[in-house]
PDB file of C-alpha atoms in Angstrom:
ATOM      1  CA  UNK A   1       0.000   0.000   0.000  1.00 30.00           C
ATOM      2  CA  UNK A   2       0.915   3.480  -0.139  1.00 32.00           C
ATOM      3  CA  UNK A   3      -0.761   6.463   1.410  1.00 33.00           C
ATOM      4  CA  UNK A   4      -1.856   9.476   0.178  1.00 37.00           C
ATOM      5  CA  UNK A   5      -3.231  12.878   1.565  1.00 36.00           C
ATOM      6  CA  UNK A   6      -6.291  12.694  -0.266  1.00 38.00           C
ATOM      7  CA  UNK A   7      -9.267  13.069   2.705  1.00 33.00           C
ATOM      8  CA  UNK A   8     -11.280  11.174   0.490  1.00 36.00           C
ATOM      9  CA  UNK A   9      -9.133   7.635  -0.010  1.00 38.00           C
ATOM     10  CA  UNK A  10      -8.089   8.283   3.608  1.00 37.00           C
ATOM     11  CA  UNK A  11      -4.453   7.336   2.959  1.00 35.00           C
ATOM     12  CA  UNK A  12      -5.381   3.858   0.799  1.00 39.00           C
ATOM     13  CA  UNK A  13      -4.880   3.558  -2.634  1.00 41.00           C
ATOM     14  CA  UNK A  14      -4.210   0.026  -4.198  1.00 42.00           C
ATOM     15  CA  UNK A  15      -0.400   0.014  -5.048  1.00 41.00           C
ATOM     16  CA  UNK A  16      -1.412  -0.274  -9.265  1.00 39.00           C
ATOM     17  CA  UNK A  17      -3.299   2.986  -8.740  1.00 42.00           C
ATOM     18  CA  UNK A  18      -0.968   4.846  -6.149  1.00 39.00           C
ATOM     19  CA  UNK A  19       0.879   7.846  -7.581  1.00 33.00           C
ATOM     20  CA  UNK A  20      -0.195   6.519 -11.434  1.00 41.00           C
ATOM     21  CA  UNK A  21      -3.301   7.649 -13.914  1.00 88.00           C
ATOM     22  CA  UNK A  22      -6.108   6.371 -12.134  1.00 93.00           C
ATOM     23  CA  UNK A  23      -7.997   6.744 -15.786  1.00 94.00           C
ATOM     24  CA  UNK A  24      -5.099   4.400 -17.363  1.00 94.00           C
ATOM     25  CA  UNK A  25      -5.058   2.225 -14.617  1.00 93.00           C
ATOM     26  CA  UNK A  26      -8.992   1.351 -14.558  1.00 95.00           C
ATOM     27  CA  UNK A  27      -8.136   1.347 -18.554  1.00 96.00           C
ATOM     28  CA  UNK A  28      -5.961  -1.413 -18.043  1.00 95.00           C
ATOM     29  CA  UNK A  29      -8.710  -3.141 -15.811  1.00 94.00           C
ATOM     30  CA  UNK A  30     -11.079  -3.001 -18.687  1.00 95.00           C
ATOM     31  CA  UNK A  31      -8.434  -4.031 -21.360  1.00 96.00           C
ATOM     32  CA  UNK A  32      -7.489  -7.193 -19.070  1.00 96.00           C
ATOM     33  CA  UNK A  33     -10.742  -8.314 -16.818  1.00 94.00           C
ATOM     34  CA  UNK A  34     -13.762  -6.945 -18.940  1.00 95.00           C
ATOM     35  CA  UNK A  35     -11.945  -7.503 -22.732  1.00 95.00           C
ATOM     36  CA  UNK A  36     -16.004  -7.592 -24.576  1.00 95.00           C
ATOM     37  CA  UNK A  37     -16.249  -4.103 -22.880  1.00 96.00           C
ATOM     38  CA  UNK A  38     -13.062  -2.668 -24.045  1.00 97.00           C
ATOM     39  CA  UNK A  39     -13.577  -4.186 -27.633  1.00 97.00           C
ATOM     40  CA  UNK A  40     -16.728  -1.583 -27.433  1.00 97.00           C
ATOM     41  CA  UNK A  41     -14.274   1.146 -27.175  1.00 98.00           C
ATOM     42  CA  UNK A  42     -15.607   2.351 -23.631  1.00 98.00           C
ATOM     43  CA  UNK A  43     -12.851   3.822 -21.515  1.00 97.00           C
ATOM     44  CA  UNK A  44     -12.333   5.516 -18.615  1.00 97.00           C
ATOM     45  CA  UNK A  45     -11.527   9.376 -19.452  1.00 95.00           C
ATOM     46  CA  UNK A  46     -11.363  11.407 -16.060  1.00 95.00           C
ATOM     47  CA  UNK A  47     -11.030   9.158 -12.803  1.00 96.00           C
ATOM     48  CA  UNK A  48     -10.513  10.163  -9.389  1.00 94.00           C
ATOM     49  CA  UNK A  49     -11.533   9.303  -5.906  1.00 94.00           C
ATOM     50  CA  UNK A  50     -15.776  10.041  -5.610  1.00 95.00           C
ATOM     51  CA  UNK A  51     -15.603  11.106  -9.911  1.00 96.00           C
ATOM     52  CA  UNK A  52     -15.264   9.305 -13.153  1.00 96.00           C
ATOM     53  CA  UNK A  53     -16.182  10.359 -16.450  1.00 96.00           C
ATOM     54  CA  UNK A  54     -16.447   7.704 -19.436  1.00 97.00           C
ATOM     55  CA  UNK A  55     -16.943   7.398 -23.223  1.00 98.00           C
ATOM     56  CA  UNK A  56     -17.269   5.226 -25.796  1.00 98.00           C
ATOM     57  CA  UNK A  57     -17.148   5.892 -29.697  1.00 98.00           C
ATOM     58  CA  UNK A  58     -20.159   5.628 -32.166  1.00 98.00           C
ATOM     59  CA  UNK A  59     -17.319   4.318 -34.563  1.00 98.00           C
ATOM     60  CA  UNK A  60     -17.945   0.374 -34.357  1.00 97.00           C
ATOM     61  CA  UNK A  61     -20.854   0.513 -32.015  1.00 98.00           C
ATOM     62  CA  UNK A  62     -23.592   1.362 -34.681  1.00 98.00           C
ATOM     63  CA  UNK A  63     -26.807  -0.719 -34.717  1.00 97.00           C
ATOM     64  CA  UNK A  64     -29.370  -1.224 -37.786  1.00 97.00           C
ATOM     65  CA  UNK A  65     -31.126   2.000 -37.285  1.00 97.00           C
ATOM     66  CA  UNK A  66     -27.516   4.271 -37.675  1.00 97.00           C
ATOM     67  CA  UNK A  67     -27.383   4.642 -33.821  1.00 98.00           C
ATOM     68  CA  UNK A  68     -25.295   3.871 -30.688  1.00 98.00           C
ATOM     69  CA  UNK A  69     -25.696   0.037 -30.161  1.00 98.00           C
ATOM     70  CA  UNK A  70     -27.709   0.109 -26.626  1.00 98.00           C
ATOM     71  CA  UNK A  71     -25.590  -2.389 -24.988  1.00 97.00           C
ATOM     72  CA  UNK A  72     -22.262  -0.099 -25.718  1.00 98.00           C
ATOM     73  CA  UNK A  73     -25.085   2.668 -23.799  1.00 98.00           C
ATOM     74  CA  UNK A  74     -25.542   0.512 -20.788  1.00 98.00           C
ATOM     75  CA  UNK A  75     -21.669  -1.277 -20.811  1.00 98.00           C
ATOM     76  CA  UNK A  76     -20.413   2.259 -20.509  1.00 98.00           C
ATOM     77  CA  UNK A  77     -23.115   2.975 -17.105  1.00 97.00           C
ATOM     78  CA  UNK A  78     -22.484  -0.034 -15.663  1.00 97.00           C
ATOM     79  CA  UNK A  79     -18.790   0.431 -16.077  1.00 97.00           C
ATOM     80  CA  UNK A  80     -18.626   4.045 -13.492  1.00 97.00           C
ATOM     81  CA  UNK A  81     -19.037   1.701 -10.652  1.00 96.00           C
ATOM     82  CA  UNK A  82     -16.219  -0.309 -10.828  1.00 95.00           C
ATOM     83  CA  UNK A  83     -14.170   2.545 -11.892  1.00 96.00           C
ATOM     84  CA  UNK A  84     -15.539   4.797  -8.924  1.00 96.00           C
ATOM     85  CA  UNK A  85     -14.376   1.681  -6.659  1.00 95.00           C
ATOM     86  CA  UNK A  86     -10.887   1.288  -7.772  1.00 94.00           C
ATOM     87  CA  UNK A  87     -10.411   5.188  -6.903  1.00 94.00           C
ATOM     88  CA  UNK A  88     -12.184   5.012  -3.855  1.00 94.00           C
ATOM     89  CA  UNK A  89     -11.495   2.235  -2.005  1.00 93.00           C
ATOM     90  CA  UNK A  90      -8.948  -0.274  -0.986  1.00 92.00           C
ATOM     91  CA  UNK A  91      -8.901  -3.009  -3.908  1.00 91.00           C
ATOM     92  CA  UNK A  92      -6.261  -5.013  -1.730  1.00 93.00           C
ATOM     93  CA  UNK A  93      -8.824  -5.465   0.678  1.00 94.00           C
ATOM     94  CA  UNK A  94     -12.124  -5.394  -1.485  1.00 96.00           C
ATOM     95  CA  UNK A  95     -13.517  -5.547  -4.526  1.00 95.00           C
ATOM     96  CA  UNK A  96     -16.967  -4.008  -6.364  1.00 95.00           C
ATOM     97  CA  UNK A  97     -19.357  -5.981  -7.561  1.00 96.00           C
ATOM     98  CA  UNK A  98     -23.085  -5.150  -9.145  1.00 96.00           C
ATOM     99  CA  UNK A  99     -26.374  -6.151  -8.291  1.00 97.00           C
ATOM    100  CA  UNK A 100     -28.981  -3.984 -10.456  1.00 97.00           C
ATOM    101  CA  UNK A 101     -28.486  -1.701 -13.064  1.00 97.00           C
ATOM    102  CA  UNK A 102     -31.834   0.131 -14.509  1.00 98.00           C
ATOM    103  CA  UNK A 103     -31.040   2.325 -17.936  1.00 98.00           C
ATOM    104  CA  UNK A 104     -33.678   5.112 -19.489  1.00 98.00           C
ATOM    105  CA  UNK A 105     -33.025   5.451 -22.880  1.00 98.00           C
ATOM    106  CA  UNK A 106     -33.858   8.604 -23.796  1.00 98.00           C
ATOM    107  CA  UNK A 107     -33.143   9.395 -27.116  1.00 98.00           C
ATOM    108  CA  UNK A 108     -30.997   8.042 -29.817  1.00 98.00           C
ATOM    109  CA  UNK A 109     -27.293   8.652 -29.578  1.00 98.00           C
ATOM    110  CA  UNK A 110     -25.749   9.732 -33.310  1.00 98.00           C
ATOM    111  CA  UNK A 111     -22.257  10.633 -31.780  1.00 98.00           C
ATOM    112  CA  UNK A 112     -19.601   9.791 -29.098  1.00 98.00           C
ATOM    113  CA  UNK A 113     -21.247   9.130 -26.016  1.00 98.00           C
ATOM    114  CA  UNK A 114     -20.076  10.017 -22.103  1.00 98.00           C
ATOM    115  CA  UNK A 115     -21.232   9.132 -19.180  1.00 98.00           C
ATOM    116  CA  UNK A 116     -20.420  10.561 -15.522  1.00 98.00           C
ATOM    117  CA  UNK A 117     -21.124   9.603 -11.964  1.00 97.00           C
ATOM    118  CA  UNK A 118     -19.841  10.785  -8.486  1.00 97.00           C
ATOM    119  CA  UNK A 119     -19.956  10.001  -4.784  1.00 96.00           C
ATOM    120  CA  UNK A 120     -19.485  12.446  -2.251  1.00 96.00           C
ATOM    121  CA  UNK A 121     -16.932  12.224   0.582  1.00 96.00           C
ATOM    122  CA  UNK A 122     -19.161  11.683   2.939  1.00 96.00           C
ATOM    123  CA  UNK A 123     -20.800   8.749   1.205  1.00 96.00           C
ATOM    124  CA  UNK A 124     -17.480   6.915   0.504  1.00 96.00           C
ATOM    125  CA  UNK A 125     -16.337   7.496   3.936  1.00 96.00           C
ATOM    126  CA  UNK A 126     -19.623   5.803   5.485  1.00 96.00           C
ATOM    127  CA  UNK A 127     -19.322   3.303   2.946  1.00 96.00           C
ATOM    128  CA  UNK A 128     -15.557   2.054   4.132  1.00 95.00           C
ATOM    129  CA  UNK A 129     -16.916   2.254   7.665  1.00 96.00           C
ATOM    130  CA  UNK A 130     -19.532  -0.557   6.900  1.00 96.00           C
ATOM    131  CA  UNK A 131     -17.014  -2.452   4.648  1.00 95.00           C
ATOM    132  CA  UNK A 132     -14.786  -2.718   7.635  1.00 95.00           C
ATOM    133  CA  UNK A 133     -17.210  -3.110  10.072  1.00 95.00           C
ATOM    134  CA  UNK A 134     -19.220  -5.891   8.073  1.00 95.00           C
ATOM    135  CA  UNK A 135     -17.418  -6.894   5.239  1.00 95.00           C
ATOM    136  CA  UNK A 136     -19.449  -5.364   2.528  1.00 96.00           C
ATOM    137  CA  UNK A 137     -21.158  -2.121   1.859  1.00 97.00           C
ATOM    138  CA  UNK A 138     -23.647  -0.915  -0.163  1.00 97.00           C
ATOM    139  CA  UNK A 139     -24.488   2.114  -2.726  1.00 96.00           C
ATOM    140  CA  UNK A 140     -26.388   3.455  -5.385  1.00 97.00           C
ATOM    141  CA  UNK A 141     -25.157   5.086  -8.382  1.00 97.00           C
ATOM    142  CA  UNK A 142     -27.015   7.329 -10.411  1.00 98.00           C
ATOM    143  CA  UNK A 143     -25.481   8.386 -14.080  1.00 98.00           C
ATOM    144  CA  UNK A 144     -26.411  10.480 -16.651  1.00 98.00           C
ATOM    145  CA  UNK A 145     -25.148   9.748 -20.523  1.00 98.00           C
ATOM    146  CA  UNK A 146     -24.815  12.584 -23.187  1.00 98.00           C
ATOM    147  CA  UNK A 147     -23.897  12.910 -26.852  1.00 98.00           C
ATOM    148  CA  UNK A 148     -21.590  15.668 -28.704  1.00 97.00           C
ATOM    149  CA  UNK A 149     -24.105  17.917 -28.464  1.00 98.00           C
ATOM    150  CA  UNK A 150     -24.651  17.438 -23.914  1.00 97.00           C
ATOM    151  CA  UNK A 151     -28.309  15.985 -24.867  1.00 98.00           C
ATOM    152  CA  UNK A 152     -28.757  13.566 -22.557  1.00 98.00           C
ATOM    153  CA  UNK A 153     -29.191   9.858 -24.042  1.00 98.00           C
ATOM    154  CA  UNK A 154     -29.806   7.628 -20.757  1.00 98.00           C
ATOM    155  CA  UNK A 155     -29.844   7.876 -17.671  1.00 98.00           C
ATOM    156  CA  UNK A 156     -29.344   5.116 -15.585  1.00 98.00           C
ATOM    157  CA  UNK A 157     -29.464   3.969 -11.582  1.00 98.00           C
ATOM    158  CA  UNK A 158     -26.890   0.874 -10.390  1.00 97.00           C
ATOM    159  CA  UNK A 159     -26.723  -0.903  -7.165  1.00 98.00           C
ATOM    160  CA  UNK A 160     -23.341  -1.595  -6.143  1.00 97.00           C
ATOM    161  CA  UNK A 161     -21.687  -3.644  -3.394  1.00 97.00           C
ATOM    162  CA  UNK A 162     -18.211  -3.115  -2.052  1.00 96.00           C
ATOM    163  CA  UNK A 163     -17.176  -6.504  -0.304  1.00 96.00           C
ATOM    164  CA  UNK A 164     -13.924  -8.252   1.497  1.00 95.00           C
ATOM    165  CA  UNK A 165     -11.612 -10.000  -0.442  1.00 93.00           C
ATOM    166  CA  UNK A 166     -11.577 -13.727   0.969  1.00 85.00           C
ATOM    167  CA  UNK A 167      -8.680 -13.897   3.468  1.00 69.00           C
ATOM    168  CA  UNK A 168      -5.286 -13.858   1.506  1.00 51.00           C
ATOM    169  CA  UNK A 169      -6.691 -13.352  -1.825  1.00 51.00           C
ATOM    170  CA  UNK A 170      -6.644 -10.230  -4.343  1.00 50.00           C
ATOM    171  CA  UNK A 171      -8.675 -10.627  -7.525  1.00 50.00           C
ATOM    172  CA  UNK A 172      -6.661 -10.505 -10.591  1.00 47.00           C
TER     173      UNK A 172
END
């Protein structure tokens, strides 16, 4: 581990993510753990503790009506909070995964998409509290996608768990 003075990751930042891109790093995670997700294009553009910002390209993602495929839509939503995890939290100790994920498509996306998220201090800080204290921890994620243009494309609203690592073991 190394520590930081960010008040946020309270002085815990995995040692892949200490001191390096965070963006590139959760990148990397994509490239190596989620490889369908990263053939989509989506990646991880802006990523600090309690923010990440993503996008994916309509280039390769087009369905049969000329618009963004909606499964490259809802990889890229589901995708902010794994990210927001691996900035937030201890991924020596724990590890994210999901348990719902609701999308509202909104209108059809004809360019680039991006999607953002964020958690507030406060909310990370109650949610390592409970981690430690019972092993997992629990949140809700609301994100909101938009095109070239900021029109808003989906919107979407993910449960998310943040839970121990079995004793001795960090997921690869």
């Amino acid at each position: 581990m190394v520590a930081t003075d960010d008040p946020i990751t309270n002085g815990s930042v995995g040692d892949g993510a200490a001191g390096a891109d965070l963006a590139a790093f959760m990148n990397a995670v994509i490239e190596h753990g989620v490889a369908p997700m990263y053939s989509l294009g989506i990646r991880v553009v802006d990523l600090r503790p309690g923010h990440v910002i993503g996008a994916a390209p309509l280039t390769g993602n087009v369905n049969h009506l000329g618009t963004m495929y909606a499964g490259t839509l809802f990889g890229l939503a589901e995708m902010l909070g794994g990210a927001l995890f691996v900035a937030s939290f201890d991924v020596e100790r724990f590890h994210p995964t999901v348990k719902d994920v609701r999308i509202r498509y909104r209108r059809p996306a004809t360019t680039d998409v991006r999607a953002e998220a964020s958690l507030d201090a406060d909310t990370i800080a109650r949610l390592r509290r409970e981690a430690d204290h019972h092993g997992k921890a629990e949140f809700v994620l609301d994100a909101t996608i938009t095109d070239g243009a900021g029109e808003v494309v989906a919107s979407t609203r993910g449960t998310y768990q943040v839970r121990a690592n079995a004793a001795g073991s960090i997921p690869s």
